[in-house]
């Protein structure tokens, strides 16, 4: 199969990019790969919203810039922060033009607040912002005849000189595997766009869906593309305890934005003793404070006291949270919600420039799998959907020129080699993959969570090396499957995260090593 542009990932980044190309370049052909159904993405689960300055009487670009820099704790690229924030409004308008709804009040956008924001500036649709965006973008993308969507296909590897035995130093597309038939397709493409999200599945407790196994990061690593900032993993302070249908359910930070207060086992509102911004301090501060309180009181959770929010308002703004809690017989807002931190967002990723280009020609990365410099050491709440919109736009401008001016001749992409793999299938050995995935999650949760230490990082490295060797042995013998691809990626991402962590000697934002303190 060949195409002009291959997009891997169907969340807000991939779909926004694809819509822009399809609309503005009807002459270009685009293939969009979704790991599951088009709608099953990380975007879909985003509750909070998009941080965009829109009330210029009260708010300003400068205030949003400052809040982002403060949350990022010295590691943001200030130029990137500036242009992302200044371009936000225009990108939001496009999203609305494509049919996305946001809550309004007296005909103005309703704005809410989250941790680290000095003003109310989060636009949202109830507590279902991501779902609303996902549905609108899917409807839009399906209206174009130059876009072909392949659902239920998993990225295997990027196609590079390693496969073609050439030396053009470009990306030529990707190998992907179908979940149904487990067949590996070769897709030749002049530009390849990774929008594959993060890797929350490296941890036992994550707000991310099952598909968040770092597929783009793993493939980029194997293609020797630069990856930066992986140790900066953001833990969301408030994930519901217990799990819901086996998954960790998010309690949006906007609930604290509307006044809810964290209390420990003894009923004490503890945040004032950690930070003057109390419950609305940036996420890294709040997550660490909760973890400390849990240890100090020997508890598996703390409470989110929502009593100050009127029932009707709660139901209207947070219908999903309301229903989920009531289903578990937690009578919100009257009764407090048991919560604990959970892995939520990878601030690091594939290093890209202001046009979303990676260091490998023809390869772009957008959204959580990328490292743009916006988030630094700790992402400001609701800045991620904003980043996706801005960088999807910039990538579309740059890559549409790339495919016509910098790519190779068509026949090169038509003659790419097929994937060479092993034919052996062993159900018994396949079962080992689940065991290895679970072992990896246990190692990362125990040794590379919110609090790290030198010894723990070394233990993690040793245990990951053993998991890597066992994975390699299976890989050298067995037929590749989608589950296998995930395991390979999880091992790669965990390994880079640990190796990069061992080199960090300053605690900033989400990264905290007790031996650096
Ligand atoms: C939330 O609703 O708390 C999540 C928003 C985000 O991660 O930016």
Short mmCIF file of C-alpha atoms and ligand atoms in Angstrom, two decimals:
data_model
loop_
_atom_site.label_atom_id
_atom_site.label_comp_id
_atom_site.label_asym_id
_atom_site.label_seq_id
_atom_site.Cartn_x
_atom_site.Cartn_y
_atom_site.Cartn_z
CA UNK A 1 0.00 0.00 0.00
CA UNK A 2 1.27 3.51 -0.67
CA UNK A 3 -0.05 6.93 0.22
CA UNK A 4 1.13 10.53 0.39
CA UNK A 5 0.62 10.79 4.13
CA UNK A 6 0.24 8.16 6.84
CA UNK A 7 -1.26 9.23 10.16
CA UNK A 8 -0.98 6.79 13.06
CA UNK A 9 -3.42 7.54 15.86
CA UNK A 10 -7.01 8.80 15.85
CA UNK A 11 -7.16 11.13 18.87
CA UNK A 12 -7.43 14.92 18.69
CA UNK A 13 -3.92 15.32 17.17
CA UNK A 14 -4.24 12.76 14.38
CA UNK A 15 -7.78 13.70 13.43
CA UNK A 16 -7.19 17.47 13.49
CA UNK A 17 -4.11 17.02 11.32
CA UNK A 18 -5.94 14.70 8.90
CA UNK A 19 -8.92 17.05 8.57
CA UNK A 20 -6.64 19.95 7.73
CA UNK A 21 -4.78 18.01 5.05
CA UNK A 22 -7.96 16.49 3.60
CA UNK A 23 -9.70 19.85 3.44
CA UNK A 24 -6.84 21.96 2.11
CA UNK A 25 -5.13 19.39 -0.13
CA UNK A 26 -7.77 17.29 -1.87
CA UNK A 27 -5.01 16.12 -4.25
CA UNK A 28 -3.14 14.37 -1.40
CA UNK A 29 -4.10 10.82 -0.33
CA UNK A 30 -4.05 10.04 3.37
CA UNK A 31 -4.29 6.80 5.34
CA UNK A 32 -5.26 7.05 9.00
CA UNK A 33 -4.50 4.11 11.29
CA UNK A 34 -6.49 3.58 14.49
CA UNK A 35 -5.34 1.01 17.04
CA UNK A 36 -8.91 0.17 18.02
CA UNK A 37 -12.13 1.68 16.75
CA UNK A 38 -11.64 5.30 15.65
CA UNK A 39 -13.27 6.56 18.83
CA UNK A 40 -11.27 4.54 21.39
CA UNK A 41 -8.47 7.02 22.15
CA UNK A 42 -6.98 8.84 25.11
CA UNK A 43 -8.67 12.05 23.91
CA UNK A 44 -12.05 10.47 24.45
CA UNK A 45 -11.43 10.21 28.20
CA UNK A 46 -10.30 13.84 28.68
CA UNK A 47 -12.80 15.35 31.07
CA UNK A 48 -11.47 18.79 31.96
CA UNK A 49 -11.19 20.81 28.76
CA UNK A 50 -8.94 23.11 26.75
CA UNK A 51 -7.03 25.98 28.32
CA UNK A 52 -7.53 29.00 26.04
CA UNK A 53 -7.52 32.69 26.92
CA UNK A 54 -10.91 34.07 25.88
CA UNK A 55 -12.00 36.51 28.58
CA UNK A 56 -9.60 39.37 27.88
CA UNK A 57 -11.17 41.61 30.57
CA UNK A 58 -9.95 39.35 33.33
CA UNK A 59 -7.34 37.16 31.67
CA UNK A 60 -4.40 37.69 29.31
CA UNK A 61 -1.93 35.69 27.21
CA UNK A 62 0.78 36.83 29.62
CA UNK A 63 -1.02 35.29 32.63
CA UNK A 64 -1.50 31.97 30.82
CA UNK A 65 2.16 32.02 29.73
CA UNK A 66 3.31 32.64 33.29
CA UNK A 67 1.09 29.86 34.69
CA UNK A 68 2.48 27.42 32.10
CA UNK A 69 6.09 28.39 32.86
CA UNK A 70 5.56 28.12 36.62
CA UNK A 71 3.94 24.66 36.32
CA UNK A 72 6.73 23.52 33.94
CA UNK A 73 9.23 24.35 36.70
CA UNK A 74 12.08 25.75 34.61
CA UNK A 75 12.04 23.23 31.75
CA UNK A 76 9.57 24.85 29.31
CA UNK A 77 10.70 26.38 26.03
CA UNK A 78 9.35 29.92 26.47
CA UNK A 79 9.04 30.60 22.73
CA UNK A 80 6.93 27.49 22.26
CA UNK A 81 4.79 28.43 25.27
CA UNK A 82 4.17 31.87 23.75
CA UNK A 83 3.09 30.78 20.29
CA UNK A 84 0.95 27.89 21.54
CA UNK A 85 -0.98 30.19 23.86
CA UNK A 86 -1.33 32.97 21.29
CA UNK A 87 -2.56 30.61 18.55
CA UNK A 88 -5.06 28.85 20.82
CA UNK A 89 -8.13 30.95 20.12
CA UNK A 90 -8.00 30.47 16.35
CA UNK A 91 -7.57 26.72 16.72
CA UNK A 92 -10.50 26.57 19.16
CA UNK A 93 -12.70 28.42 16.65
CA UNK A 94 -11.89 25.80 14.00
CA UNK A 95 -12.87 23.05 16.38
CA UNK A 96 -16.20 24.79 16.92
CA UNK A 97 -16.65 25.26 13.14
CA UNK A 98 -16.20 21.50 12.76
CA UNK A 99 -19.12 20.93 15.10
CA UNK A 100 -17.60 20.63 18.58
CA UNK A 101 -19.83 21.99 21.33
CA UNK A 102 -18.63 23.75 24.47
CA UNK A 103 -20.70 24.82 27.48
CA UNK A 104 -21.87 28.42 27.42
CA UNK A 105 -23.40 30.83 29.89
CA UNK A 106 -25.25 33.91 28.63
CA UNK A 107 -23.93 33.19 25.14
CA UNK A 108 -20.30 33.32 26.29
CA UNK A 109 -18.10 30.24 26.70
CA UNK A 110 -18.40 28.90 30.24
CA UNK A 111 -14.93 28.96 31.80
CA UNK A 112 -13.72 26.81 34.65
CA UNK A 113 -10.48 26.57 36.60
CA UNK A 114 -7.94 23.83 37.26
CA UNK A 115 -4.71 23.48 39.26
CA UNK A 116 -1.95 25.98 38.48
CA UNK A 117 -4.23 28.42 36.59
CA UNK A 118 -4.45 31.94 37.98
CA UNK A 119 -7.72 32.59 36.10
CA UNK A 120 -10.78 30.71 34.91
CA UNK A 121 -9.88 29.82 31.31
CA UNK A 122 -10.78 26.18 30.71
CA UNK A 123 -13.42 25.77 28.01
CA UNK A 124 -15.26 22.48 28.38
CA UNK A 125 -18.31 20.42 27.53
CA UNK A 126 -19.66 19.20 30.89
CA UNK A 127 -17.09 16.59 32.07
CA UNK A 128 -17.06 15.03 28.59
CA UNK A 129 -14.90 17.47 26.63
CA UNK A 130 -12.73 14.79 25.04
CA UNK A 131 -15.68 12.65 23.99
CA UNK A 132 -17.41 15.68 22.47
CA UNK A 133 -14.28 16.57 20.47
CA UNK A 134 -13.67 12.96 19.41
CA UNK A 135 -17.22 12.51 18.07
CA UNK A 136 -17.21 15.83 16.18
CA UNK A 137 -13.83 15.12 14.55
CA UNK A 138 -14.81 11.58 13.53
CA UNK A 139 -17.95 12.90 11.85
CA UNK A 140 -15.90 15.49 10.02
CA UNK A 141 -13.13 13.11 8.85
CA UNK A 142 -15.68 10.70 7.44
CA UNK A 143 -16.83 13.38 5.00
CA UNK A 144 -13.58 13.32 2.97
CA UNK A 145 -12.97 11.01 0.03
CA UNK A 146 -9.16 11.36 0.13
CA UNK A 147 -8.90 9.81 3.63
CA UNK A 148 -8.90 6.06 4.17
CA UNK A 149 -9.32 4.96 7.80
CA UNK A 150 -7.91 1.57 8.85
CA UNK A 151 -9.28 0.64 12.26
CA UNK A 152 -7.87 -2.09 14.53
CA UNK A 153 -4.33 -1.89 13.19
CA UNK A 154 -1.28 -1.58 15.44
CA UNK A 155 2.02 0.09 14.57
CA UNK A 156 4.82 -2.47 14.27
CA UNK A 157 7.78 -0.35 13.13
CA UNK A 158 8.64 2.73 11.14
CA UNK A 159 10.24 1.98 7.76
CA UNK A 160 13.72 3.47 7.54
CA UNK A 161 17.06 2.92 5.80
CA UNK A 162 17.54 -0.05 8.12
CA UNK A 163 14.83 -1.89 6.15
CA UNK A 164 15.54 -0.50 2.66
CA UNK A 165 19.36 -0.77 2.92
CA UNK A 166 19.60 2.80 1.58
CA UNK A 167 21.05 5.96 3.04
CA UNK A 168 18.49 8.74 2.41
CA UNK A 169 17.99 9.18 6.19
CA UNK A 170 14.24 9.51 5.91
CA UNK A 171 11.15 7.75 7.19
CA UNK A 172 9.35 5.86 4.39
CA UNK A 173 6.14 4.82 6.15
CA UNK A 174 5.38 2.02 8.58
CA UNK A 175 4.63 -1.64 9.05
CA UNK A 176 1.29 -2.15 10.78
CA UNK A 177 -0.45 -5.32 11.93
CA UNK A 178 -4.17 -6.04 11.71
CA UNK A 179 -5.73 -7.20 14.94
CA UNK A 180 -8.19 -9.48 13.21
CA UNK A 181 -5.95 -11.51 10.88
CA UNK A 182 -2.60 -10.63 12.44
CA UNK A 183 -1.31 -9.78 8.97
CA UNK A 184 1.50 -7.25 8.63
CA UNK A 185 0.94 -4.55 6.01
CA UNK A 186 3.69 -2.44 4.45
CA UNK A 187 2.51 1.14 4.02
CA UNK A 188 4.84 3.34 2.00
CA UNK A 189 4.34 7.00 2.72
CA UNK A 190 6.09 10.29 1.93
CA UNK A 191 5.29 11.74 5.35
CA UNK A 192 4.45 9.74 8.47
CA UNK A 193 2.68 11.40 11.38
CA UNK A 194 2.80 9.80 14.81
CA UNK A 195 -0.08 10.77 17.09
CA UNK A 196 -0.02 7.63 19.17
CA UNK A 197 -0.41 9.15 22.66
CA UNK A 198 1.40 8.24 25.86
CA UNK A 199 2.25 5.13 27.83
CA UNK A 200 0.23 5.22 31.06
CA UNK A 201 -0.12 1.43 30.77
CA UNK A 202 3.42 1.15 32.11
CA UNK A 203 1.85 1.60 35.54
CA UNK A 204 -0.67 -0.44 37.54
CA UNK A 205 -2.90 2.59 38.09
CA UNK A 206 -3.46 4.86 35.13
CA UNK A 207 -6.26 7.06 33.84
CA UNK A 208 -5.22 6.03 30.29
CA UNK A 209 -7.07 3.38 28.26
CA UNK A 210 -5.58 -0.06 27.50
CA UNK A 211 -4.11 1.12 24.21
CA UNK A 212 -1.72 3.62 25.85
CA UNK A 213 1.37 1.41 25.54
CA UNK A 214 3.79 3.93 24.00
CA UNK A 215 3.66 2.45 20.49
CA UNK A 216 4.94 5.56 18.68
CA UNK A 217 7.64 6.11 21.30
CA UNK A 218 8.85 2.51 21.02
CA UNK A 219 8.91 2.61 17.21
CA UNK A 220 10.72 5.96 17.20
CA UNK A 221 13.31 4.62 19.65
CA UNK A 222 13.99 1.61 17.41
CA UNK A 223 14.33 4.03 14.46
CA UNK A 224 16.96 5.91 16.53
CA UNK A 225 14.88 9.08 16.71
CA UNK A 226 15.61 11.42 19.63
CA UNK A 227 13.31 11.07 22.62
CA UNK A 228 13.40 13.64 25.40
CA UNK A 229 12.02 14.13 28.89
CA UNK A 230 10.46 10.68 29.45
CA UNK A 231 11.07 10.72 33.22
CA UNK A 232 8.58 13.59 33.56
CA UNK A 233 5.49 11.43 34.05
CA UNK A 234 2.53 13.33 35.40
CA UNK A 235 0.40 11.57 38.01
CA UNK A 236 -3.13 12.92 38.18
CA UNK A 237 -3.89 13.65 41.84
CA UNK A 238 -7.48 12.47 41.83
CA UNK A 239 -8.32 9.08 40.36
CA UNK A 240 -11.28 7.25 41.87
CA UNK A 241 -10.58 4.36 44.25
CA UNK A 242 -11.74 1.60 43.54
CA UNK A 243 -11.35 0.78 39.84
CA UNK A 244 -14.45 0.79 37.63
CA UNK A 245 -14.80 -2.27 35.35
CA UNK A 246 -11.07 -2.93 35.76
CA UNK A 247 -10.05 0.63 34.76
CA UNK A 248 -9.01 3.63 36.80
CA UNK A 249 -11.62 6.39 36.52
CA UNK A 250 -10.58 10.05 36.56
CA UNK A 251 -12.16 12.64 38.85
CA UNK A 252 -11.53 15.84 36.91
CA UNK A 253 -9.42 18.57 38.45
CA UNK A 254 -12.27 20.89 37.52
CA UNK A 255 -14.10 19.48 40.59
CA UNK A 256 -11.43 21.16 42.71
CA UNK A 257 -11.72 24.14 40.37
CA UNK A 258 -15.33 24.44 41.52
CA UNK A 259 -14.25 24.37 45.19
CA UNK A 260 -13.85 20.72 46.28
CA UNK A 261 -11.26 20.14 49.01
CA UNK A 262 -8.85 17.26 49.71
CA UNK A 263 -9.01 15.77 53.21
CA UNK A 264 -6.96 13.00 54.78
CA UNK A 265 -8.24 10.00 56.75
CA UNK A 266 -8.62 12.20 59.85
CA UNK A 267 -10.75 14.72 57.94
CA UNK A 268 -8.03 17.39 57.86
CA UNK A 269 -7.81 19.64 54.79
CA UNK A 270 -4.07 19.19 54.29
CA UNK A 271 -3.09 21.10 51.15
CA UNK A 272 -2.47 24.44 52.94
CA UNK A 273 0.46 22.84 54.75
CA UNK A 274 2.10 21.92 51.41
CA UNK A 275 1.49 24.94 49.16
CA UNK A 276 -0.08 28.40 49.44
CA UNK A 277 -2.19 27.62 46.34
CA UNK A 278 -3.73 24.78 48.38
CA UNK A 279 -5.94 22.36 46.41
CA UNK A 280 -5.31 24.23 43.15
CA UNK A 281 -1.53 24.01 43.26
CA UNK A 282 0.02 22.42 40.13
CA UNK A 283 -0.53 18.68 39.75
CA UNK A 284 2.95 17.52 40.72
CA UNK A 285 2.67 19.30 44.08
CA UNK A 286 -0.82 17.98 44.83
CA UNK A 287 -0.03 14.40 43.73
CA UNK A 288 3.06 14.29 45.97
CA UNK A 289 1.13 15.78 48.90
CA UNK A 290 -1.61 13.15 48.56
CA UNK A 291 0.95 10.33 48.34
CA UNK A 292 2.65 11.65 51.50
CA UNK A 293 -0.66 11.90 53.37
CA UNK A 294 -1.56 8.36 52.35
CA UNK A 295 1.75 7.10 53.72
CA UNK A 296 1.54 9.17 56.91
CA UNK A 297 -1.98 7.97 57.72
CA UNK A 298 -1.42 4.45 56.37
CA UNK A 299 -4.36 4.81 54.00
CA UNK A 300 -5.01 3.61 50.44
CA UNK A 301 -6.72 6.88 49.54
CA UNK A 302 -7.64 10.38 50.70
CA UNK A 303 -11.04 12.05 50.31
CA UNK A 304 -12.25 14.70 47.92
CA UNK A 305 -14.88 16.66 49.80
CA UNK A 306 -17.32 18.16 47.26
CA UNK A 307 -19.99 19.37 49.70
CA UNK A 308 -19.51 23.02 48.75
CA UNK A 309 -20.81 22.30 45.22
CA UNK A 310 -24.60 22.32 44.95
CA UNK A 311 -26.10 19.02 43.84
CA UNK A 312 -27.75 20.47 40.71
CA UNK A 313 -24.57 22.22 39.64
CA UNK A 314 -22.56 19.06 40.22
CA UNK A 315 -24.98 17.00 38.18
CA UNK A 316 -24.99 19.52 35.37
CA UNK A 317 -21.23 20.14 35.14
CA UNK A 318 -20.04 16.62 36.05
CA UNK A 319 -22.71 14.16 34.87
CA UNK A 320 -20.24 11.32 34.19
CA UNK A 321 -18.56 11.66 37.59
CA UNK A 322 -21.96 11.96 39.29
CA UNK A 323 -23.31 8.81 37.62
CA UNK A 324 -20.13 6.80 38.15
CA UNK A 325 -19.98 7.68 41.86
CA UNK A 326 -23.68 6.99 42.40
CA UNK A 327 -23.31 3.65 40.66
CA UNK A 328 -20.71 2.82 43.35
CA UNK A 329 -23.11 4.11 46.02
CA UNK A 330 -21.03 7.22 46.71
CA UNK A 331 -23.68 9.86 47.17
CA UNK A 332 -21.88 12.92 45.69
CA UNK A 333 -21.67 15.82 46.37
CA UNK A 334 -22.84 15.03 49.92
CA UNK A 335 -20.42 12.14 50.45
CA UNK A 336 -16.68 12.52 49.81
CA UNK A 337 -14.99 10.67 46.91
CA UNK A 338 -12.11 8.28 47.77
CA UNK A 339 -9.21 9.14 45.46
CA UNK A 340 -5.51 8.42 44.92
CA UNK A 341 -2.99 9.59 42.29
CA UNK A 342 -2.65 7.61 39.03
CA UNK A 343 -0.28 7.83 36.03
CA UNK A 344 -1.91 10.28 33.63
CA UNK A 345 0.34 12.01 31.11
CA UNK A 346 3.83 11.71 29.63
CA UNK A 347 5.30 15.24 29.47
CA UNK A 348 8.25 13.89 27.46
CA UNK A 349 8.27 12.24 24.05
CA UNK A 350 9.70 12.38 20.53
CA UNK A 351 11.70 15.61 20.24
CA UNK A 352 10.12 17.87 17.59
CA UNK A 353 10.66 21.40 16.34
CA UNK A 354 8.07 24.17 16.09
CA UNK A 355 6.64 22.49 12.95
CA UNK A 356 6.33 19.13 14.71
CA UNK A 357 9.19 17.64 12.69
CA UNK A 358 11.22 14.96 14.43
CA UNK A 359 14.92 14.57 13.77
CA UNK A 360 14.17 12.00 11.06
CA UNK A 361 13.07 13.58 7.76
CA UNK A 362 9.50 12.70 6.86
CA UNK A 363 8.58 11.79 10.44
CA UNK A 364 6.37 14.12 12.47
CA UNK A 365 4.98 13.66 15.98
CA UNK A 366 1.99 15.47 17.49
CA UNK A 367 0.31 15.36 20.89
CA UNK A 368 1.32 13.31 23.91
CA UNK A 369 3.87 11.19 22.02
CA UNK A 370 5.83 14.36 21.19
CA UNK A 371 8.10 16.62 23.20
CA UNK A 372 7.57 20.18 21.99
CA UNK A 373 8.91 22.06 25.02
CA UNK A 374 5.47 23.35 26.04
CA UNK A 375 5.05 21.28 29.20
CA UNK A 376 8.59 21.25 30.59
CA UNK A 377 8.78 19.21 33.77
CA UNK A 378 5.06 19.33 34.53
CA UNK A 379 2.15 20.00 32.17
CA UNK A 380 -0.29 22.71 33.19
CA UNK A 381 -3.81 21.22 33.35
CA UNK A 382 -5.75 21.31 30.06
CA UNK A 383 -2.75 22.50 28.04
CA UNK A 384 -2.47 19.15 26.23
CA UNK A 385 -5.52 19.41 23.98
CA UNK A 386 -4.37 22.95 23.19
CA UNK A 387 -0.91 21.69 22.24
CA UNK A 388 -2.43 19.03 19.98
CA UNK A 389 -4.51 21.59 18.07
CA UNK A 390 -1.66 24.04 17.58
CA UNK A 391 0.92 21.47 16.53
CA UNK A 392 -1.51 19.59 14.26
CA UNK A 393 -2.00 22.87 12.40
CA UNK A 394 1.72 23.56 12.15
CA UNK A 395 2.52 19.98 11.10
CA UNK A 396 -0.13 20.15 8.36
CA UNK A 397 1.42 23.33 6.93
CA UNK A 398 4.94 21.93 6.97
CA UNK A 399 4.30 18.34 5.88
CA UNK A 400 2.08 19.27 2.92
CA UNK A 401 5.10 21.10 1.50
CA UNK A 402 7.47 18.30 2.50
CA UNK A 403 5.59 15.65 0.49
CA UNK A 404 5.80 17.70 -2.69
CA UNK A 405 9.33 19.08 -2.34
CA UNK A 406 11.45 16.82 -0.14
CA UNK A 407 10.09 13.29 -0.52
CA UNK A 408 11.58 10.68 -2.87
CA UNK A 409 10.07 9.50 -6.18
CA UNK A 410 6.84 7.47 -6.04
CA UNK A 411 8.47 4.23 -7.24
CA UNK A 412 10.75 4.17 -4.16
CA UNK A 413 7.71 3.89 -1.84
CA UNK A 414 6.10 1.30 -4.13
CA UNK A 415 9.10 -1.02 -3.85
CA UNK A 416 9.56 -1.14 -0.06
CA UNK A 417 10.46 -4.55 1.39
CA UNK A 418 7.83 -6.64 3.14
CA UNK A 419 8.16 -7.31 6.88
CA UNK A 420 10.43 -10.24 7.62
CA UNK A 421 9.26 -12.18 10.64
CA UNK A 422 9.08 -15.59 12.22
CA UNK A 423 6.21 -17.91 11.34
CA UNK A 424 6.01 -19.93 14.57
CA UNK A 425 2.88 -19.59 16.68
CA UNK A 426 2.75 -20.97 20.24
CA UNK A 427 -0.32 -20.31 22.35
CA UNK A 428 1.58 -21.39 25.45
CA UNK A 429 4.39 -18.92 24.87
CA UNK A 430 1.93 -16.17 23.91
CA UNK A 431 0.51 -16.40 27.44
CA UNK A 432 3.92 -15.35 28.71
CA UNK A 433 3.34 -11.93 27.20
CA UNK A 434 0.60 -11.06 29.65
CA UNK A 435 2.82 -12.26 32.48
CA UNK A 436 5.72 -10.09 31.21
CA UNK A 437 3.48 -7.02 30.80
CA UNK A 438 2.25 -7.41 34.38
CA UNK A 439 5.78 -7.86 35.69
CA UNK A 440 6.85 -4.68 33.91
CA UNK A 441 3.92 -2.71 35.38
CA UNK A 442 4.80 -3.95 38.85
CA UNK A 443 8.45 -2.87 38.45
CA UNK A 444 7.53 0.59 37.17
CA UNK A 445 4.89 1.12 39.88
CA UNK A 446 7.19 -0.01 42.67
CA UNK A 447 10.44 1.65 41.58
CA UNK A 448 9.59 4.52 39.22
CA UNK A 449 6.42 6.10 40.58
CA UNK A 450 5.84 9.54 42.11
CA UNK A 451 8.83 9.17 44.46
CA UNK A 452 12.06 7.73 43.11
CA UNK A 453 15.46 6.88 44.63
CA UNK A 454 18.82 5.90 43.12
CA UNK A 455 18.61 2.34 44.47
CA UNK A 456 15.10 1.90 43.17
CA UNK A 457 16.08 3.10 39.70
CA UNK A 458 18.97 0.62 39.68
CA UNK A 459 16.66 -2.20 40.77
CA UNK A 460 14.21 -1.21 38.04
CA UNK A 461 17.00 -1.30 35.47
CA UNK A 462 18.05 -4.81 36.51
CA UNK A 463 14.52 -6.17 36.51
CA UNK A 464 13.74 -4.54 33.16
CA UNK A 465 16.88 -6.06 31.66
CA UNK A 466 15.59 -9.52 32.62
CA UNK A 467 12.17 -8.72 31.11
CA UNK A 468 13.89 -7.41 27.98
CA UNK A 469 15.90 -10.62 27.53
CA UNK A 470 12.83 -12.81 27.94
CA UNK A 471 10.93 -10.63 25.45
CA UNK A 472 13.80 -10.80 22.98
CA UNK A 473 13.92 -14.57 23.20
CA UNK A 474 10.21 -14.77 22.36
CA UNK A 475 10.64 -12.19 19.59
CA UNK A 476 13.41 -14.19 17.94
CA UNK A 477 11.25 -17.32 17.86
CA UNK A 478 7.63 -16.34 17.49
CA UNK A 479 5.27 -14.76 14.97
CA UNK A 480 4.62 -11.11 15.80
CA UNK A 481 1.18 -10.33 17.21
CA UNK A 482 -0.42 -7.01 18.26
CA UNK A 483 0.05 -7.96 21.90
CA UNK A 484 3.70 -8.66 21.23
CA UNK A 485 4.13 -5.23 19.60
CA UNK A 486 2.71 -3.62 22.74
CA UNK A 487 5.03 -5.54 25.03
CA UNK A 488 8.06 -4.60 22.90
CA UNK A 489 7.08 -0.94 23.09
CA UNK A 490 6.38 -1.01 26.82
CA UNK A 491 9.82 -2.54 27.45
CA UNK A 492 11.53 0.10 25.26
CA UNK A 493 9.70 3.03 26.83
CA UNK A 494 10.25 1.78 30.40
CA UNK A 495 13.93 1.29 29.67
CA UNK A 496 14.44 4.82 28.25
CA UNK A 497 12.48 6.28 31.15
CA UNK A 498 14.70 4.54 33.69
CA UNK A 499 17.98 5.31 31.87
CA UNK A 500 17.06 9.01 31.47
CA UNK A 501 15.94 9.15 35.14
CA UNK A 502 19.34 7.89 36.31
CA UNK A 503 20.95 10.96 34.71
CA UNK A 504 18.65 13.58 36.26
CA UNK A 505 20.31 15.19 39.25
CA UNK A 506 17.80 18.00 39.90
CA UNK A 507 14.24 17.53 41.05
CA UNK A 508 11.89 19.57 38.90
CA UNK A 509 8.14 19.33 38.36
CA UNK A 510 6.94 15.75 38.20
CA UNK A 511 10.43 14.29 38.71
CA UNK A 512 11.36 13.63 42.31
CA UNK A 513 14.33 11.49 43.36
CA UNK A 514 14.82 11.46 47.14
CA UNK A 515 18.59 11.13 46.66
CA UNK A 516 18.69 14.46 44.76
CA UNK A 517 16.91 16.36 47.50
C1 LIG B 1 -8.82 16.68 34.30
O1 LIG B 1 -9.97 16.84 33.93
O2 LIG B 1 -8.48 16.81 35.47
C2 LIG B 1 -7.77 16.27 33.29
C3 LIG B 1 -7.43 17.40 32.44
C4 LIG B 1 -6.01 17.31 31.97
O3 LIG B 1 -5.36 16.28 32.16
O4 LIG B 1 -5.51 18.32 31.46
#
